[in-house]
XYZ file of C-alpha atoms in Angstrom:
607
model
C 16.229 41.527 -23.231
C 17.962 40.791 -26.537
C 16.411 39.112 -29.514
C 18.378 36.877 -31.888
C 16.704 36.203 -35.194
C 17.750 32.825 -36.664
C 17.252 31.642 -40.252
C 15.335 34.758 -41.123
C 15.026 35.180 -44.894
C 14.204 38.561 -46.234
C 10.593 39.376 -45.477
C 8.769 42.014 -47.503
C 5.510 43.773 -46.746
C 3.531 45.126 -49.613
C 2.721 48.864 -49.521
C -0.955 48.012 -49.843
C -0.905 47.002 -46.236
C -0.577 50.655 -45.201
C -3.320 53.229 -45.349
C -3.134 56.619 -46.875
C -1.676 57.993 -43.636
C 0.963 55.223 -43.650
C -0.627 53.571 -40.586
C -0.480 49.803 -40.550
C -3.745 48.049 -41.382
C -4.010 45.163 -38.956
C -5.178 42.183 -41.016
C -3.685 39.083 -39.416
C -4.117 37.073 -42.659
C -2.584 39.703 -44.891
C 1.065 38.928 -44.253
C 3.253 35.958 -43.529
C 3.467 35.655 -39.740
C 6.607 34.985 -37.771
C 6.895 32.084 -35.330
C 8.885 32.526 -32.144
C 10.629 30.098 -29.842
C 11.674 31.301 -26.413
C 14.716 30.103 -24.528
C 16.187 31.203 -21.251
C 19.852 31.343 -20.367
C 21.332 32.161 -16.996
C 24.786 33.131 -15.889
C 26.313 34.047 -12.548
C 25.641 37.763 -12.836
C 22.396 38.217 -14.628
C 19.598 36.510 -16.474
C 19.229 36.862 -20.239
C 16.252 35.815 -22.330
C 16.880 34.755 -25.909
C 13.845 34.569 -28.096
C 14.364 32.746 -31.357
C 12.136 33.627 -34.263
C 11.758 32.192 -37.675
C 9.395 32.475 -40.572
C 7.202 29.361 -40.461
C 7.337 27.081 -43.487
C 4.439 26.835 -45.881
C 1.523 24.975 -44.362
C 2.630 25.423 -40.743
C 0.229 26.903 -38.145
C 0.188 30.741 -38.109
C 1.944 32.530 -35.252
C 1.475 36.325 -34.964
C 2.080 39.148 -32.480
C -0.966 38.172 -30.368
C 0.533 34.759 -29.729
C 3.901 36.357 -29.060
C 2.373 38.669 -26.458
C 0.844 35.682 -24.673
C 4.220 33.953 -24.681
C 5.893 36.991 -23.143
C 3.153 37.205 -20.503
C 3.793 33.595 -19.515
C 7.484 34.387 -19.104
C 6.594 37.406 -16.932
C 4.351 35.318 -14.689
C 7.113 32.728 -14.286
C 9.601 35.431 -13.345
C 7.185 36.932 -10.816
C 6.769 33.526 -9.199
C 10.530 32.957 -9.070
C 11.403 36.409 -7.786
C 8.562 36.705 -5.251
C 10.060 37.204 -1.808
C 8.433 35.968 1.321
C 6.630 38.777 3.133
C 8.241 39.529 6.482
C 6.069 38.793 9.475
C 4.663 41.997 10.914
C 3.168 42.044 14.364
C -0.418 43.257 14.327
C -0.556 46.460 16.354
C -4.204 45.852 17.166
C -3.289 42.549 18.797
C -0.829 44.335 21.115
C -3.244 47.132 21.966
C -5.116 46.464 25.220
C -8.700 47.649 25.050
C -10.266 45.582 27.851
C -10.691 47.787 30.964
C -10.652 44.596 33.071
C -7.358 43.220 31.708
C -6.053 40.913 34.481
C -2.277 41.512 34.409
C 0.099 44.455 34.028
C 3.584 44.307 32.562
C 6.212 46.695 31.362
C 5.903 47.746 27.687
C 2.162 47.009 27.567
C 0.253 49.348 25.236
C -3.219 50.562 26.270
C -5.837 52.069 24.007
C -5.956 55.280 26.033
C -5.281 56.667 29.478
C -8.770 55.867 30.725
C -8.345 52.164 29.888
C -4.984 52.127 31.691
C -6.507 53.734 34.793
C -9.345 51.210 34.812
C -6.972 48.222 34.512
C -4.769 49.563 37.329
C -7.793 50.193 39.547
C -9.093 46.636 39.154
C -5.596 45.253 39.564
C -5.257 47.050 42.906
C -8.661 45.807 44.085
C -7.938 42.194 43.104
C -4.513 42.223 44.764
C -5.647 44.026 47.922
C -3.466 47.116 47.851
C -3.975 50.820 47.293
C -2.020 53.372 45.314
C -1.834 57.123 44.984
C -1.258 59.219 41.868
C 2.022 61.105 41.821
C 1.499 62.731 38.428
C -1.338 62.720 35.955
C -1.475 64.819 32.821
C -2.187 64.403 29.123
C 1.222 62.815 28.512
C 2.216 61.076 31.756
C 0.676 58.902 34.435
C 2.735 57.975 37.529
C 1.499 56.048 40.548
C 3.040 54.539 43.673
C 1.878 52.570 46.689
C -0.137 54.492 49.236
C 2.372 53.509 51.929
C 5.515 55.689 51.543
C 7.658 52.799 52.802
C 6.579 50.485 49.969
C 8.686 50.564 46.785
C 5.912 49.505 44.391
C 5.554 52.064 41.555
C 4.567 52.371 37.916
C 5.160 54.951 35.190
C 3.318 55.222 31.889
C 3.338 57.829 29.164
C 1.651 58.582 25.889
C 2.822 56.794 22.762
C 3.960 59.767 20.669
C 1.113 61.796 19.160
C -1.380 58.916 19.566
C -3.876 58.484 22.392
C -2.396 55.159 23.473
C -0.327 54.832 26.668
C 2.697 52.579 27.253
C 3.907 51.315 30.613
C 7.486 52.565 30.620
C 8.689 51.546 34.085
C 7.322 48.707 36.149
C 9.141 45.922 37.996
C 6.730 43.101 38.686
C 9.305 41.482 40.972
C 8.809 44.236 43.527
C 6.410 42.980 46.152
C 4.233 45.071 48.412
C 5.671 45.783 51.866
C 2.961 48.223 52.841
C 1.247 48.263 56.227
C -1.703 45.864 56.531
C -3.900 48.635 57.927
C -3.405 50.481 54.651
C -3.808 47.433 52.436
C -7.108 46.345 53.948
C -8.699 49.731 54.506
C -11.627 50.838 52.332
C -10.652 50.445 48.689
C -9.949 53.967 47.470
C -9.620 52.659 43.885
C -13.232 51.366 43.990
C -14.695 54.643 42.726
C -18.202 55.126 41.421
C -16.812 55.436 37.900
C -14.711 52.273 38.176
C -17.571 50.160 39.522
C -19.914 51.676 36.941
C -17.565 50.627 34.150
C -17.355 47.160 35.689
C -21.126 46.602 35.725
C -21.785 48.431 32.430
C -21.811 45.277 30.240
C -24.713 43.926 32.318
C -26.998 46.726 31.126
C -26.454 46.042 27.439
C -29.294 43.565 27.933
C -32.458 45.649 28.293
C -33.995 42.969 30.509
C -31.344 43.427 33.205
C -32.867 44.538 36.516
C -29.774 44.693 38.715
C -30.501 46.813 41.803
C -28.026 48.834 43.900
C -28.365 46.174 46.596
C -27.338 43.520 44.043
C -24.279 45.598 43.131
C -23.292 45.957 46.796
C -23.527 42.217 47.343
C -21.538 41.319 44.245
C -18.697 43.745 44.957
C -18.487 42.527 48.563
C -18.392 38.799 47.750
C -16.214 39.024 44.632
C -13.705 41.730 45.569
C -14.238 42.414 49.271
C -15.318 45.986 48.519
C -17.694 47.519 51.041
C -19.910 50.317 49.771
C -23.057 52.081 50.885
C -26.352 52.085 48.996
C -25.881 55.559 47.490
C -22.487 54.690 46.034
C -23.981 51.562 44.450
C -26.872 53.631 43.074
C -24.486 56.229 41.602
C -22.424 53.422 40.053
C -25.528 52.069 38.370
C -26.449 55.547 37.127
C -22.958 55.995 35.701
C -23.124 52.646 33.892
C -26.491 53.461 32.359
C -25.432 56.958 31.332
C -22.336 55.556 29.631
C -24.529 53.229 27.567
C -27.625 55.346 27.018
C -26.288 58.893 27.142
C -27.156 61.710 29.511
C -30.734 62.964 29.570
C -29.931 66.681 29.206
C -27.268 66.040 26.551
C -29.767 63.902 24.622
C -32.039 66.882 23.930
C -29.083 68.790 22.485
C -28.323 65.890 20.138
C -31.954 65.484 19.022
C -32.032 68.034 16.109
C -28.933 66.504 14.534
C -30.345 63.002 14.927
C -33.637 63.988 13.275
C -31.783 65.650 10.395
C -29.759 62.489 9.723
C -32.903 60.356 10.098
C -34.566 62.239 7.248
C -31.381 62.223 5.193
C -30.894 58.452 5.391
C -34.631 57.730 5.080
C -36.035 60.115 2.437
C -39.783 60.538 2.769
C -39.700 60.381 6.572
C -41.859 63.022 8.273
C -40.426 64.735 11.355
C -41.906 67.629 13.354
C -40.406 69.123 16.494
C -42.062 71.964 18.348
C -40.375 74.090 21.005
C -41.499 76.584 23.622
C -40.801 80.323 23.432
C -37.569 79.817 25.399
C -36.449 77.185 22.834
C -37.046 74.320 25.252
C -38.518 71.055 23.977
C -42.302 70.716 23.692
C -43.496 68.099 21.155
C -41.923 65.621 18.721
C -43.560 63.626 15.909
C -41.852 60.951 13.771
C -43.307 58.814 10.956
C -40.768 56.767 8.987
C -40.953 56.429 5.222
C -41.365 52.632 5.438
C -44.465 53.111 7.615
C -45.952 55.733 5.308
C -45.559 53.455 2.277
C -46.968 50.416 4.086
C -50.096 52.170 5.393
C -51.667 52.155 1.929
C -51.712 48.334 1.952
C -53.255 47.950 5.426
C -56.882 48.020 6.500
C -58.061 51.617 7.119
C -57.903 51.268 10.899
C -55.645 53.270 13.225
C -55.236 52.319 16.881
C -53.754 54.922 19.222
C -52.536 54.828 22.801
C -50.262 56.695 25.186
C -47.812 55.583 27.851
C -45.650 57.513 30.285
C -41.875 57.774 29.930
C -39.604 56.952 32.867
C -36.514 58.944 31.917
C -35.166 61.893 33.919
C -37.530 64.478 32.413
C -40.565 62.219 32.108
C -43.126 62.887 29.394
C -45.512 60.665 27.456
C -45.041 58.533 24.357
C -48.034 58.565 21.990
C -48.201 55.909 19.283
C -50.357 55.064 16.281
C -50.363 51.660 14.618
C -52.446 49.318 12.484
C -52.327 45.671 11.372
C -50.768 44.111 8.296
C -52.388 41.447 6.111
C -51.337 38.718 8.545
C -52.700 40.509 11.604
C -49.289 41.634 12.859
C -48.691 45.042 14.427
C -47.611 47.691 11.932
C -46.274 50.891 13.620
C -47.265 54.137 11.942
C -46.067 57.045 14.070
C -44.616 58.044 17.437
C -44.786 61.268 19.368
C -43.190 62.522 22.579
C -45.322 65.046 24.467
C -45.593 66.412 27.997
C -48.687 64.400 28.983
C -52.014 63.079 27.686
C -54.026 66.265 27.468
C -56.270 68.033 24.966
C -53.470 70.004 23.299
C -51.018 67.119 22.969
C -53.565 64.696 21.471
C -54.880 67.349 19.099
C -51.329 68.135 17.957
C -50.571 64.424 17.468
C -53.781 63.758 15.511
C -53.110 66.795 13.321
C -49.682 65.451 12.395
C -51.106 61.972 11.755
C -53.735 63.435 9.438
C -51.158 65.574 7.597
C -48.938 62.520 7.129
C -51.422 59.744 6.343
C -54.516 61.611 5.176
C -58.038 60.136 5.315
C -59.156 56.889 3.686
C -62.642 55.653 2.879
C -64.364 53.711 5.698
C -61.561 54.630 8.108
C -61.834 53.876 11.831
C -59.971 55.235 14.839
C -59.806 52.949 17.892
C -58.675 53.962 21.381
C -59.581 53.815 25.038
C -62.150 56.259 26.456
C -59.644 58.952 27.441
C -61.510 62.246 27.373
C -58.710 64.114 25.599
C -58.613 61.512 22.811
C -62.369 61.842 22.242
C -62.198 65.642 22.060
C -59.192 65.655 19.741
C -60.726 62.980 17.488
C -63.905 65.045 17.063
C -61.885 68.126 16.147
C -59.288 66.577 13.837
C -61.137 63.511 12.453
C -64.820 64.523 12.314
C -65.499 62.423 9.195
C -64.234 59.069 10.454
C -65.682 56.676 13.033
C -64.109 56.784 16.477
C -64.565 53.441 18.265
C -63.676 52.323 21.767
C -61.598 49.412 22.932
C -64.091 46.897 24.342
C -61.626 45.731 26.979
C -61.326 49.226 28.471
C -65.088 49.656 28.294
C -65.556 46.397 30.215
C -63.130 47.686 32.890
C -65.307 50.793 33.205
C -68.403 48.615 33.520
C -66.887 46.574 36.331
C -65.704 49.669 38.163
C -69.160 51.276 37.897
C -71.347 48.248 38.588
C -69.982 46.021 41.338
C -72.961 43.649 41.325
C -72.059 40.465 39.423
C -69.020 42.282 37.971
C -67.065 39.043 37.564
C -69.839 37.606 35.338
C -70.058 40.507 32.876
C -67.121 39.415 30.680
C -68.645 36.707 28.484
C -72.012 38.281 27.623
C -70.450 41.709 27.066
C -67.714 40.460 24.726
C -70.261 38.304 22.902
C -72.532 41.320 22.391
C -69.608 43.433 21.177
C -68.531 40.802 18.648
C -72.048 39.894 17.464
C -72.555 40.027 13.677
C -76.351 40.263 13.727
C -78.942 42.210 15.673
C -80.549 38.979 16.897
C -77.279 37.800 18.441
C -76.620 41.246 19.873
C -79.990 41.432 21.594
C -79.656 37.907 22.941
C -76.396 38.749 24.755
C -77.702 42.139 25.885
C -80.606 40.356 27.582
C -78.026 38.256 29.434
C -76.436 41.484 30.671
C -79.896 42.707 31.724
C -80.321 39.629 33.888
C -77.015 40.358 35.623
C -77.577 44.082 36.208
C -80.420 46.098 34.760
C -78.273 49.284 34.880
C -75.743 48.038 32.322
C -77.895 48.545 29.194
C -78.675 52.247 29.836
C -74.996 52.859 30.539
C -73.964 51.255 27.244
C -76.689 53.106 25.355
C -75.336 56.379 26.710
C -71.840 55.431 25.561
C -73.305 54.663 22.131
C -73.693 51.225 20.607
C -71.806 52.350 17.484
C -68.744 53.032 19.635
C -68.205 49.436 20.743
C -70.538 47.032 18.907
C -69.292 45.495 15.654
C -72.842 45.193 14.304
C -73.710 48.854 15.018
C -70.378 50.354 13.937
C -70.813 52.905 11.143
C -67.617 51.804 9.392
C -66.149 48.331 9.270
C -63.725 47.746 12.159
C -63.123 44.162 10.943
C -61.925 42.058 13.868
C -60.099 44.919 15.632
C -62.228 45.151 18.758
C -59.542 46.310 21.210
C -56.537 48.620 21.341
C -54.400 45.592 22.155
C -51.973 46.142 19.274
C -51.069 49.633 20.551
C -50.717 48.332 24.102
C -48.551 45.460 22.851
C -46.331 48.002 21.141
C -46.048 49.941 24.404
C -45.210 46.734 26.262
C -42.417 46.028 23.764
C -41.097 49.548 24.412
C -41.086 49.083 28.185
C -37.297 49.171 28.573
C -36.890 51.875 25.922
C -39.166 54.201 27.889
C -36.377 54.648 30.441
C -33.967 55.966 27.809
C -33.047 59.595 27.031
C -35.099 60.991 24.195
C -32.573 60.628 21.353
C -31.685 57.084 22.397
C -35.415 56.339 22.658
C -36.078 57.522 19.106
C -33.115 55.548 17.786
C -34.469 52.452 19.540
C -37.852 52.932 17.865
C -36.156 53.421 14.494
C -34.138 50.233 14.993
C -37.329 48.426 16.049
C -39.074 49.328 12.787
C -35.938 48.439 10.799
C -35.808 44.940 12.246
C -39.599 44.477 12.295
C -39.890 45.459 8.628
C -37.114 43.104 7.552
C -38.428 40.172 9.640
C -41.976 40.402 8.308
C -40.804 40.933 4.738
C -38.802 37.695 4.954
C -41.856 35.881 6.360
C -43.992 37.170 3.510
C -41.372 36.122 0.942
C -41.349 32.573 2.325
C -45.152 32.268 2.282
C -46.353 30.220 -0.679
C -50.131 30.407 -0.144
C -52.318 32.959 -1.902
C -53.550 34.342 1.416
C -51.473 35.038 4.493
C -51.155 32.192 7.045
C -53.680 33.798 9.423
C -56.274 34.324 6.671
C -55.692 30.855 5.210
C -56.312 29.262 8.605
C -59.536 31.182 9.060
C -60.655 30.155 5.594
C -59.865 26.496 6.303
C -61.845 26.624 9.550
C -64.816 28.087 7.678
C -64.481 25.402 5.012
C -64.655 22.643 7.639
C -67.842 24.218 9.043
C -69.373 24.308 5.545
C -69.141 20.542 4.933
C -72.498 19.779 6.604
C -74.454 22.508 4.801
C -76.797 22.126 1.800
C -77.017 24.647 -1.045
C -80.273 25.625 -2.801
C -80.011 28.068 -5.730
C -82.381 31.048 -5.836
C -81.040 32.547 -9.087
C -77.680 32.900 -10.846
C -76.097 34.943 -8.023
C -78.208 34.230 -4.939
C -78.361 30.993 -2.964
C -79.945 29.574 0.146
C -77.765 27.517 2.487
C -79.584 25.185 4.856
C -78.312 23.395 7.939
C -80.915 21.486 9.970
C -83.625 24.051 10.832
C -81.605 27.172 10.023
C -80.941 28.864 6.688
C -78.965 31.787 5.282
C -79.107 33.741 2.030
C -75.871 34.405 0.114
C -75.366 36.901 -2.719
C -72.112 36.079 -4.474
C -72.227 39.150 -6.685
C -72.518 41.511 -3.710
C -70.336 39.269 -1.503
C -72.890 39.255 1.303
C -74.501 36.711 3.589
C -77.432 37.113 5.966
C -75.083 36.093 8.791
C -73.101 39.324 8.035
C -69.738 37.600 8.422
C -69.027 37.591 4.673
C -69.314 41.374 4.330
C -67.844 42.375 7.704
C -64.821 40.057 7.649
C -64.447 40.414 3.850
C -63.658 36.695 3.765
C -66.124 33.970 2.671
C -68.010 32.647 5.675
C -68.902 28.941 5.996
C -72.198 29.496 4.139
C -70.504 31.326 1.260
C -67.865 28.607 1.030
C -70.595 25.983 0.714
C -71.942 27.866 -2.308
C -68.497 28.482 -3.826
C -67.670 24.784 -3.539
C -71.050 23.757 -4.998
C -70.593 26.110 -7.968
C -66.946 25.058 -8.436
C -65.712 28.667 -8.216
C -62.330 30.084 -7.215
C -62.612 30.938 -3.516
C -59.817 33.523 -3.663
C -61.872 35.705 -6.010
C -64.169 36.387 -3.049
C -61.472 37.368 -0.540
C -60.459 40.947 0.213
C -57.101 42.097 -1.105
C -56.167 43.055 2.458
C -55.543 39.361 3.219
C -53.332 38.350 0.276
C -49.673 37.433 0.603
C -48.893 39.885 -2.172
C -50.401 42.726 -0.140
C -48.498 41.521 2.911
C -45.237 41.687 0.972
C -46.041 45.103 -0.495
C -46.747 46.430 3.003
C -43.088 45.881 3.842
C -41.687 47.037 0.504
C -39.938 49.963 2.194
C -36.772 49.683 4.253
C -35.581 51.629 7.278
C -31.930 52.647 7.277
C -29.625 53.503 10.213
């Protein structure tokens, strides 16, 4: 680029504009700026830019090097636009690469992801077109096949694409038709191997609800492709498909230590314990994710435990511990894989739960009446209340006392849920009328083990182990998986469950969670017909027809016991709160607030 200066009178710069080290002091107003005009000339051989500059006259707008730089930049942008060449079209290699093992057609020059994909495509192609082939050569670099009938000229050659894993069909003439003997063409399909059929049905098992049986596989292959196969071959094909998706059972144990290491690395704070036998074989596993450990502090101090058998190759039992969040949803705490439900396994599991979660005031442990659970609870959790699931206890009652067994449900559940001794005794007398042997049996079990009124610690509304059983029901399909895949499924479950409930909590605009708000509204409706009579500044009598209750707002109690056991204002307390024009939310437990619900899911679970 050349610069021609036009009409440029002598310009002087005073020495004061330089510092002591002769560096230029950059004051834009300290000297007379130069104004530039740019022009472009072109000839047949090259392009020349001529920039004209002149000293602006007195009073004209200033033009300095900053403005000049902007002008040059504009010229550069214009040149880039003019000189920009159209990018040549490049064929996307990924679009040419065949990855579908069921690709319908074969042609010369096709590129396959790897040799296995090529073999699968050729196998299905042979089955669909009712012919059979044999392999002439198969190695890491070459794959050659020809028709099973030596008289037929059909053949195909493929080889590896350089140092890559992909294979290219080098020689194949699709115009060559099969001239093979019909007895060979319609004999049993030799290409319909267990592996090939397994790969064909594999996508079906990505849905955990799929229950395709070997007989279903036999029928489908017969009607769709004319392939006849016995039951064992169909069963092995199903096993192959599931192993490809889920992993092999024995290999899964080898992968387990590495998986647990990465689980702790990606989720700091996660507690993992794995115990092995003397011969280094697997014995016990315990996992509690960091998100669960953080959330436990915001939940009611109730832990529900249960066990369920695993249906994988090596069997075992999955033990679980969970609680409920502020909205009454299941909140998983810990999982453990053990040999079976026995004294040692439950004691080991409870020990790890205690080490991880500690002990909280007024804590309850709820389970079925499994003998090993009772023994382990006494040894590991002697200071907390161990309660029984009333549903399991009712099942025991019905199995023990056949007389009027179908009529025991309502009075028993009513007695278990009773808030007062009067209500409890009323429903127990109903049980006496059905079978006089029931009361002594329940006394021997211990009223404090199953009755809400007699419970030493507050079990709130958690009367059954239903939340643990619901968790086991959700894990039904996962219980068939190899151990590492099982643990990854449980991790993914908590990841999604945590995110889903956190989003629900974020969208909730009420002070209490939806479940608690509904209960409060129901109680408010019941309070509309009640009359309030003050006793003193904190105590009130609530009257409805011939019945009355005493409420102490300071202590947050009511003679109906609902206020203190539910830790939500009952209908009688709400009548008082409304009469006194008080804020109802000041009398609700923090366990029911939306804020607590959100804080429960403050942690995240990472892959």
